[in-house]
Amino acid sequence: MWTFFALATIGLAFRFYTRIKCFCRLLADDYLAGFAWFLLLVSACIWDMTIDGMYEVTRVSAGLQQPSANFQHNAHRFLVGSNVALVMFYVGLWTIKLSFLVFFYRLGNQIRRYQIMWWIVTAFTIASGLACVGSIQYHCLSDPFEKVYMNCSKDSAIRFQEVTLKVNCALDVFTDVLIMSLPISLLWSVRVSFGRKVVLAGLFSLVLITMVIAIVRVTVVSKGYVVGHRQAEISWLYFWSFTEFAVAILVACLASFRALFAQKERQSEAEVARKRELAQRDSPSGGSSRALWARAKFFQQSLFETEKTVDQETKRGGSDDFVPLSDISGSERGESRATGDAHSIQGVSKLESQDGYIGYPTAHVVQPWRGSL
């Protein structure tokens, strides 16, 4: 558990470092990711304090151990901790979804059709998150242990847990697919090479990692309903749930590498161009003409960049033909030198300079012991 938390912490620290190093500020989606990390930290602390009670409840329920003198106290403490942690899981995982929605909104905020799709997906995502939080059987987590044992071990309560576990998984995966489809739908209207489109689509599809974890988690946990004691496998339930939560934060942070690499690439190419110009200037044969040509090309490049900036500002009013996503691919330097097209020259990517990452994560939510989904 703490290993996954450490990985998520490293990923978030790198994300913040990249944003501040490259763009000198954090954006709204960064703060949402930071809030999700804080909830992950609190959840880890709760599980660390209540894990002994979880194992004792599991062994007593399976008939492998006699209840200790403090069994009811430990069990109640575990259930109350589960109540708090489950709410944090739901809120944290859906916060990650919202962080991607906030980022993806800026990709096509000038395209009316995209805006309509974005609002529909956002509304459905929020509604599904509220449904998941509302499906928690709070009375099976906060009531005294005697009531929990009597009421939440009934067939109806266990059946409710099984159904909501699968429904919540379906909502999680479906919202991930909807969110992932937003940026991918813009890729095919962008004037970049096919290879770059494939790379960007791969970054947007990182959500598949957490989707797989969500499906595996439900598959493993559901075995408890058909084998053994007709209840979810508690330890596996919380292990896979915490893993998915941590991986969701990692996936949200992995795309920060794109911004860092793009900036390093631009700095490297600028340094190479500077050295080439100095070498041409110092060359004994034809140095004057080559230096003059290099300065002319630099001046032309500056004019094109200025024109591109002005053109984007004038189109900011809402033309459906303008797709800001076209700037996320970085520099189309080779094509711009060959064609001289001002709009194909990509200096500092607009999207990268504003947002600094590409990608999307997801996560699923979990349910507590016995009849407490």
Tab-separated table of C-alpha atoms in Angstrom:
chain	number	residue	atom	x	y	z
A	1	MET	CA	0.000	0.000	0.000
A	2	TRP	CA	2.674	2.494	0.966
A	3	THR	CA	4.690	1.473	-2.084
A	4	PHE	CA	1.880	2.549	-4.381
A	5	PHE	CA	1.451	5.728	-2.380
A	6	ALA	CA	5.170	6.489	-2.755
A	7	LEU	CA	4.942	5.982	-6.526
A	8	ALA	CA	1.931	8.292	-6.714
A	9	THR	CA	3.808	10.875	-4.644
A	10	ILE	CA	6.826	10.745	-6.960
A	11	GLY	CA	4.568	11.092	-9.982
A	12	LEU	CA	2.751	14.097	-8.532
A	13	ALA	CA	6.013	15.751	-7.479
A	14	PHE	CA	7.375	15.324	-10.997
A	15	ARG	CA	4.169	16.753	-12.446
A	16	PHE	CA	4.381	19.842	-10.244
A	17	TYR	CA	8.100	20.216	-10.981
A	18	THR	CA	7.472	20.029	-14.719
A	19	ARG	CA	4.694	22.588	-14.611
A	20	ILE	CA	6.619	25.077	-12.492
A	21	LYS	CA	9.908	24.511	-14.331
A	22	CYS	CA	8.428	24.846	-17.815
A	23	PHE	CA	5.414	27.095	-17.319
A	24	CYS	CA	6.025	28.860	-13.979
A	25	ARG	CA	2.582	28.067	-12.565
A	26	LEU	CA	0.064	25.387	-11.646
A	27	LEU	CA	-3.353	25.115	-13.280
A	28	ALA	CA	-6.749	24.015	-11.985
A	29	ASP	CA	-6.248	20.396	-13.039
A	30	ASP	CA	-2.976	20.303	-11.063
A	31	TYR	CA	-4.771	21.366	-7.901
A	32	LEU	CA	-7.438	18.715	-8.484
A	33	ALA	CA	-4.728	16.062	-8.829
A	34	GLY	CA	-3.116	17.352	-5.636
A	35	PHE	CA	-6.434	17.106	-3.800
A	36	ALA	CA	-6.840	13.505	-4.976
A	37	TRP	CA	-3.328	12.745	-3.694
A	38	PHE	CA	-4.251	14.183	-0.288
A	39	LEU	CA	-7.295	11.894	-0.136
A	40	LEU	CA	-5.059	8.967	-1.068
A	41	LEU	CA	-2.766	9.854	1.833
A	42	VAL	CA	-5.661	9.981	4.298
A	43	SER	CA	-6.987	6.660	2.971
A	44	ALA	CA	-3.570	5.047	3.400
A	45	CYS	CA	-3.389	6.261	7.003
A	46	ILE	CA	-6.872	4.912	7.732
A	47	TRP	CA	-6.084	1.477	6.305
A	48	ASP	CA	-2.810	1.390	8.212
A	49	MET	CA	-4.654	2.022	11.482
A	50	THR	CA	-7.529	-0.420	10.856
A	51	ILE	CA	-5.895	-3.255	8.919
A	52	ASP	CA	-5.557	-5.452	12.033
A	53	GLY	CA	-9.298	-5.232	12.581
A	54	MET	CA	-9.927	-6.144	8.951
A	55	TYR	CA	-7.870	-9.336	9.212
A	56	GLU	CA	-9.489	-10.273	12.512
A	57	VAL	CA	-12.977	-9.807	11.064
A	58	THR	CA	-12.000	-11.899	8.050
A	59	ARG	CA	-10.632	-14.771	10.135
A	60	VAL	CA	-13.555	-14.779	12.564
A	61	SER	CA	-16.079	-14.688	9.716
A	62	ALA	CA	-14.347	-17.648	8.055
A	63	GLY	CA	-14.331	-19.624	11.312
A	64	LEU	CA	-10.554	-19.683	11.488
A	65	GLN	CA	-10.281	-17.786	14.763
A	66	GLN	CA	-12.279	-17.212	17.921
A	67	PRO	CA	-13.261	-13.593	18.611
A	68	SER	CA	-10.887	-11.812	20.950
A	69	ALA	CA	-11.978	-9.765	23.945
A	70	ASN	CA	-11.770	-6.569	21.882
A	71	PHE	CA	-13.291	-8.065	18.754
A	72	GLN	CA	-16.398	-5.877	18.648
A	73	HIS	CA	-14.382	-2.732	19.248
A	74	ASN	CA	-11.838	-3.646	16.563
A	75	ALA	CA	-14.562	-4.620	14.106
A	76	HIS	CA	-16.512	-1.398	14.671
A	77	ARG	CA	-13.338	0.644	14.291
A	78	PHE	CA	-12.589	-1.128	11.016
A	79	LEU	CA	-16.096	-0.527	9.659
A	80	VAL	CA	-16.086	3.166	10.582
A	81	GLY	CA	-12.671	3.540	8.969
A	82	SER	CA	-14.020	1.786	5.882
A	83	ASN	CA	-16.884	4.262	5.762
A	84	VAL	CA	-14.559	7.260	5.691
A	85	ALA	CA	-12.059	5.648	3.330
A	86	LEU	CA	-14.743	4.586	0.852
A	87	VAL	CA	-16.092	8.110	0.564
A	88	MET	CA	-12.553	9.359	0.003
A	89	PHE	CA	-11.979	6.721	-2.655
A	90	TYR	CA	-15.066	7.784	-4.564
A	91	VAL	CA	-14.381	11.496	-4.217
A	92	GLY	CA	-10.693	11.082	-5.040
A	93	LEU	CA	-11.201	8.897	-8.090
A	94	TRP	CA	-13.865	11.169	-9.514
A	95	THR	CA	-11.643	14.166	-8.760
A	96	ILE	CA	-9.072	12.636	-11.110
A	97	LYS	CA	-11.774	12.339	-13.769
A	98	LEU	CA	-12.687	15.992	-13.265
A	99	SER	CA	-9.038	17.025	-13.555
A	100	PHE	CA	-8.914	15.475	-17.013
A	101	LEU	CA	-12.203	17.082	-17.965
A	102	VAL	CA	-10.867	20.498	-16.925
A	103	PHE	CA	-7.773	19.936	-19.047
A	104	PHE	CA	-9.678	18.571	-22.054
A	105	TYR	CA	-12.072	21.522	-21.979
A	106	ARG	CA	-9.261	23.822	-23.088
A	107	LEU	CA	-8.491	21.658	-26.115
A	108	GLY	CA	-11.669	22.541	-27.973
A	109	ASN	CA	-13.279	25.393	-26.105
A	110	GLN	CA	-13.759	27.249	-29.414
A	111	ILE	CA	-15.722	24.413	-31.028
A	112	ARG	CA	-19.420	24.457	-30.210
A	113	ARG	CA	-20.004	20.767	-30.962
A	114	TYR	CA	-17.082	19.835	-28.722
A	115	GLN	CA	-18.390	22.078	-25.935
A	116	ILE	CA	-21.786	20.368	-26.060
A	117	MET	CA	-20.135	16.947	-25.870
A	118	TRP	CA	-17.942	18.110	-23.001
A	119	TRP	CA	-20.879	19.325	-20.930
A	120	ILE	CA	-22.797	16.089	-21.533
A	121	VAL	CA	-19.815	13.971	-20.462
A	122	THR	CA	-19.166	16.193	-17.438
A	123	ALA	CA	-22.786	16.025	-16.286
A	124	PHE	CA	-22.868	12.248	-16.658
A	125	THR	CA	-19.542	11.886	-14.828
A	126	ILE	CA	-20.706	13.973	-11.872
A	127	ALA	CA	-24.036	12.131	-11.730
A	128	SER	CA	-22.315	8.740	-11.795
A	129	GLY	CA	-19.962	9.814	-9.014
A	130	LEU	CA	-22.881	10.892	-6.842
A	131	ALA	CA	-24.606	7.579	-7.566
A	132	CYS	CA	-21.526	5.647	-6.451
A	133	VAL	CA	-21.242	7.641	-3.228
A	134	GLY	CA	-24.957	7.179	-2.623
A	135	SER	CA	-24.758	3.412	-3.114
A	136	ILE	CA	-22.583	2.938	-0.022
A	137	GLN	CA	-24.469	1.051	2.693
A	138	TYR	CA	-23.681	3.537	5.441
A	139	HIS	CA	-25.785	1.690	8.018
A	140	CYS	CA	-23.505	-1.326	7.546
A	141	LEU	CA	-20.478	0.780	8.390
A	142	SER	CA	-21.502	3.142	11.166
A	143	ASP	CA	-24.050	1.142	13.198
A	144	PRO	CA	-22.953	-0.919	16.212
A	145	PHE	CA	-21.388	-4.213	15.276
A	146	GLU	CA	-24.332	-6.270	16.553
A	147	LYS	CA	-26.733	-4.526	14.154
A	148	VAL	CA	-24.257	-4.772	11.315
A	149	TYR	CA	-23.879	-8.506	11.854
A	150	MET	CA	-27.636	-9.069	12.013
A	151	ASN	CA	-28.766	-6.825	9.156
A	152	CYS	CA	-25.852	-6.721	6.728
A	153	SER	CA	-25.215	-10.442	6.537
A	154	LYS	CA	-28.642	-11.138	5.050
A	155	ASP	CA	-28.962	-12.418	1.505
A	156	SER	CA	-30.619	-9.187	0.350
A	157	ALA	CA	-27.771	-7.031	1.686
A	158	ILE	CA	-25.109	-9.269	0.170
A	159	ARG	CA	-26.958	-9.311	-3.156
A	160	PHE	CA	-27.127	-5.507	-3.090
A	161	GLN	CA	-23.382	-5.378	-2.518
A	162	GLU	CA	-22.703	-7.702	-5.431
A	163	VAL	CA	-24.936	-5.762	-7.828
A	164	THR	CA	-23.632	-2.326	-6.863
A	165	LEU	CA	-20.036	-3.511	-7.112
A	166	LYS	CA	-20.580	-4.472	-10.747
A	167	VAL	CA	-22.716	-1.429	-11.582
A	168	ASN	CA	-20.135	0.941	-10.099
A	169	CYS	CA	-17.424	-0.766	-12.127
A	170	ALA	CA	-19.497	-0.324	-15.285
A	171	LEU	CA	-20.030	3.372	-14.500
A	172	ASP	CA	-16.331	3.828	-13.839
A	173	VAL	CA	-15.248	2.207	-17.084
A	174	PHE	CA	-17.952	3.898	-19.151
A	175	THR	CA	-17.113	7.383	-17.858
A	176	ASP	CA	-13.453	6.710	-18.615
A	177	VAL	CA	-14.340	5.791	-22.189
A	178	LEU	CA	-16.425	8.956	-22.570
A	179	ILE	CA	-13.681	11.187	-21.189
A	180	MET	CA	-11.032	9.510	-23.334
A	181	SER	CA	-13.165	9.973	-26.460
A	182	LEU	CA	-13.195	13.771	-26.114
A	183	PRO	CA	-9.569	14.520	-27.121
A	184	ILE	CA	-9.350	11.574	-29.504
A	185	SER	CA	-12.323	12.959	-31.438
A	186	LEU	CA	-10.265	16.087	-32.178
A	187	LEU	CA	-7.123	14.318	-33.360
A	188	TRP	CA	-8.379	13.587	-36.856
A	189	SER	CA	-9.065	17.262	-37.576
A	190	VAL	CA	-5.533	18.267	-36.621
A	191	ARG	CA	-2.845	18.946	-39.223
A	192	VAL	CA	-0.045	16.815	-37.804
A	193	SER	CA	1.686	13.704	-39.039
A	194	PHE	CA	0.042	10.316	-38.603
A	195	GLY	CA	2.859	9.203	-36.312
A	196	ARG	CA	2.244	12.111	-33.947
A	197	LYS	CA	-1.466	11.355	-33.951
A	198	VAL	CA	-0.703	7.786	-32.910
A	199	VAL	CA	1.548	9.006	-30.085
A	200	LEU	CA	-1.056	11.468	-28.840
A	201	ALA	CA	-3.811	8.859	-29.047
A	202	GLY	CA	-1.605	6.556	-26.979
A	203	LEU	CA	-1.159	9.244	-24.331
A	204	PHE	CA	-4.889	9.861	-24.204
A	205	SER	CA	-5.457	6.098	-23.911
A	206	LEU	CA	-3.391	5.629	-20.750
A	207	VAL	CA	-6.745	5.303	-19.036
A	208	LEU	CA	-6.819	1.736	-20.337
A	209	ILE	CA	-4.366	0.817	-17.567
A	210	THR	CA	-6.784	1.711	-14.805
A	211	MET	CA	-9.705	0.268	-16.736
A	212	VAL	CA	-7.922	-3.091	-16.752
A	213	ILE	CA	-7.226	-2.816	-13.012
A	214	ALA	CA	-10.890	-2.008	-12.342
A	215	ILE	CA	-12.059	-5.061	-14.287
A	216	VAL	CA	-9.489	-7.340	-12.629
A	217	ARG	CA	-10.485	-6.054	-9.201
A	218	VAL	CA	-14.165	-6.794	-9.720
A	219	THR	CA	-13.368	-10.210	-11.202
A	220	VAL	CA	-11.196	-11.223	-8.248
A	221	VAL	CA	-13.503	-9.807	-5.596
A	222	SER	CA	-16.655	-11.296	-7.145
A	223	LYS	CA	-15.313	-14.815	-6.640
A	224	GLY	CA	-16.252	-14.460	-2.989
A	225	TYR	CA	-19.926	-14.348	-3.930
A	226	VAL	CA	-19.879	-17.779	-5.558
A	227	VAL	CA	-17.139	-19.484	-3.545
A	228	GLY	CA	-16.737	-19.753	0.207
A	229	HIS	CA	-18.887	-17.555	2.418
A	230	ARG	CA	-20.950	-15.553	-0.084
A	231	GLN	CA	-19.115	-12.331	0.615
A	232	ALA	CA	-16.543	-10.181	-1.077
A	233	GLU	CA	-12.878	-10.993	-0.558
A	234	ILE	CA	-12.156	-8.142	1.822
A	235	SER	CA	-8.367	-8.036	1.601
A	236	TRP	CA	-8.361	-8.267	-2.205
A	237	LEU	CA	-11.150	-5.704	-2.408
A	238	TYR	CA	-9.161	-3.057	-0.584
A	239	PHE	CA	-5.828	-4.010	-2.131
A	240	TRP	CA	-7.068	-3.622	-5.708
A	241	SER	CA	-9.093	-0.542	-4.807
A	242	PHE	CA	-6.118	1.272	-3.310
A	243	THR	CA	-3.947	0.121	-6.212
A	244	GLU	CA	-6.400	1.541	-8.723
A	245	PHE	CA	-6.625	4.839	-6.873
A	246	ALA	CA	-2.840	5.227	-6.796
A	247	VAL	CA	-2.439	4.177	-10.438
A	248	ALA	CA	-5.088	6.721	-11.447
A	249	ILE	CA	-2.958	9.505	-9.970
A	250	LEU	CA	0.140	8.075	-11.655
A	251	VAL	CA	-1.587	7.989	-15.038
A	252	ALA	CA	-2.659	11.596	-14.602
A	253	CYS	CA	0.959	12.571	-13.944
A	254	LEU	CA	2.711	10.469	-16.594
A	255	ALA	CA	1.728	12.825	-19.382
A	256	SER	CA	3.837	15.560	-17.790
A	257	PHE	CA	6.813	13.900	-19.488
A	258	ARG	CA	5.469	15.208	-22.798
A	259	ALA	CA	5.870	18.843	-21.794
A	260	LEU	CA	9.360	18.326	-20.348
A	261	PHE	CA	10.626	16.440	-23.389
A	262	ALA	CA	9.109	19.003	-25.756
A	263	GLN	CA	10.844	21.853	-23.960
A	264	LYS	CA	14.172	20.000	-23.864
A	265	GLU	CA	13.803	19.277	-27.572
A	266	ARG	CA	13.190	22.943	-28.356
A	267	GLN	CA	16.162	24.030	-26.237
A	268	SER	CA	18.409	21.437	-27.884
A	269	GLU	CA	17.402	22.474	-31.387
A	270	ALA	CA	17.851	26.148	-30.541
A	271	GLU	CA	21.369	25.416	-29.274
A	272	VAL	CA	22.200	23.437	-32.422
A	273	ALA	CA	20.905	26.263	-34.616
A	274	ARG	CA	22.965	28.810	-32.691
A	275	LYS	CA	26.153	26.764	-33.057
A	276	ARG	CA	25.488	26.239	-36.766
A	277	GLU	CA	25.070	29.960	-37.307
A	278	LEU	CA	28.312	30.700	-35.438
A	279	ALA	CA	30.154	28.091	-37.488
A	280	GLN	CA	28.828	29.560	-40.712
A	281	ARG	CA	29.774	33.043	-39.609
A	282	ASP	CA	33.356	31.948	-38.867
A	283	SER	CA	33.732	29.874	-42.042
A	284	PRO	CA	36.496	31.244	-44.344
A	285	SER	CA	34.706	30.398	-47.610
A	286	GLY	CA	31.275	31.713	-48.239
A	287	GLY	CA	30.804	32.543	-44.584
A	288	SER	CA	29.315	35.949	-45.238
A	289	SER	CA	26.614	34.696	-47.585
A	290	ARG	CA	25.725	31.737	-45.369
A	291	ALA	CA	25.499	33.945	-42.278
A	292	LEU	CA	23.295	36.367	-44.178
A	293	TRP	CA	21.079	33.479	-45.303
A	294	ALA	CA	20.846	32.148	-41.729
A	295	ARG	CA	19.845	35.566	-40.405
A	296	ALA	CA	17.242	35.863	-43.133
A	297	LYS	CA	15.791	32.474	-42.244
A	298	PHE	CA	15.714	33.443	-38.577
A	299	PHE	CA	13.916	36.676	-39.426
A	300	GLN	CA	11.454	34.753	-41.594
A	301	GLN	CA	10.844	32.284	-38.780
A	302	SER	CA	10.171	35.153	-36.380
A	303	LEU	CA	7.689	36.693	-38.786
A	304	PHE	CA	5.897	33.388	-39.193
A	305	GLU	CA	5.711	32.897	-35.441
A	306	THR	CA	4.326	36.414	-35.001
A	307	GLU	CA	1.767	35.846	-37.727
A	308	LYS	CA	0.764	32.538	-36.169
A	309	THR	CA	0.257	34.166	-32.764
A	310	VAL	CA	-1.827	37.008	-34.175
A	311	ASP	CA	-3.860	34.580	-36.258
A	312	GLN	CA	-4.664	32.462	-33.217
A	313	GLU	CA	-5.687	35.514	-31.236
A	314	THR	CA	-8.068	36.663	-33.979
A	315	LYS	CA	-9.609	33.202	-34.188
A	316	ARG	CA	-10.134	33.024	-30.450
A	317	GLY	CA	-13.628	34.376	-30.893
A	318	GLY	CA	-15.142	30.966	-31.580
A	319	SER	CA	-14.660	29.732	-35.148
A	320	ASP	CA	-15.542	26.065	-35.485
A	321	ASP	CA	-12.667	25.659	-37.912
A	322	PHE	CA	-10.068	26.464	-35.300
A	323	VAL	CA	-8.824	23.442	-33.395
A	324	PRO	CA	-6.434	24.357	-30.568
A	325	LEU	CA	-5.456	20.704	-30.269
A	326	SER	CA	-3.361	21.149	-33.390
A	327	ASP	CA	-0.701	22.776	-31.277
A	328	ILE	CA	-0.207	19.902	-28.844
A	329	SER	CA	2.063	17.956	-31.122
A	330	GLY	CA	4.996	20.264	-30.529
A	331	SER	CA	7.075	21.581	-33.409
A	332	GLU	CA	6.416	20.682	-37.011
A	333	ARG	CA	9.792	22.138	-37.834
A	334	GLY	CA	10.754	19.879	-40.698
A	335	GLU	CA	7.488	20.426	-42.575
A	336	SER	CA	7.539	24.176	-41.990
A	337	ARG	CA	11.027	24.551	-43.475
A	338	ALA	CA	10.034	22.526	-46.524
A	339	THR	CA	6.749	24.311	-47.264
A	340	GLY	CA	7.220	27.742	-45.744
A	341	ASP	CA	3.639	27.557	-44.465
A	342	ALA	CA	3.263	29.880	-41.527
A	343	HIS	CA	0.631	27.749	-39.871
A	344	SER	CA	2.764	24.617	-39.918
A	345	ILE	CA	5.589	26.219	-37.989
A	346	GLN	CA	5.267	25.148	-34.387
A	347	GLY	CA	7.553	26.933	-31.999
A	348	VAL	CA	6.397	26.520	-28.450
A	349	SER	CA	3.265	24.445	-28.472
A	350	LYS	CA	0.275	26.458	-27.374
A	351	LEU	CA	-1.272	23.610	-25.447
A	352	GLU	CA	1.986	22.538	-23.867
A	353	SER	CA	2.887	26.076	-22.879
A	354	GLN	CA	-0.477	26.479	-21.219
A	355	ASP	CA	-1.128	23.056	-19.820
A	356	GLY	CA	2.033	21.019	-19.934
A	357	TYR	CA	0.731	17.492	-20.180
A	358	ILE	CA	-1.412	15.113	-22.115
A	359	GLY	CA	-3.114	12.060	-20.881
A	360	TYR	CA	-5.924	10.670	-18.867
A	361	PRO	CA	-6.324	8.382	-15.978
A	362	THR	CA	-9.194	6.793	-14.346
A	363	ALA	CA	-10.050	4.847	-11.262
A	364	HIS	CA	-12.720	2.696	-9.714
A	365	VAL	CA	-14.330	2.662	-6.349
A	366	VAL	CA	-14.689	-0.005	-3.768
A	367	GLN	CA	-17.036	-1.281	-1.165
A	368	PRO	CA	-16.574	-2.497	2.390
A	369	TRP	CA	-17.057	-5.772	4.211
A	370	ARG	CA	-20.043	-8.050	3.765
A	371	GLY	CA	-23.185	-6.147	2.805
A	372	SER	CA	-21.487	-2.774	2.573
A	373	LEU	CA	-20.780	-1.983	-1.075
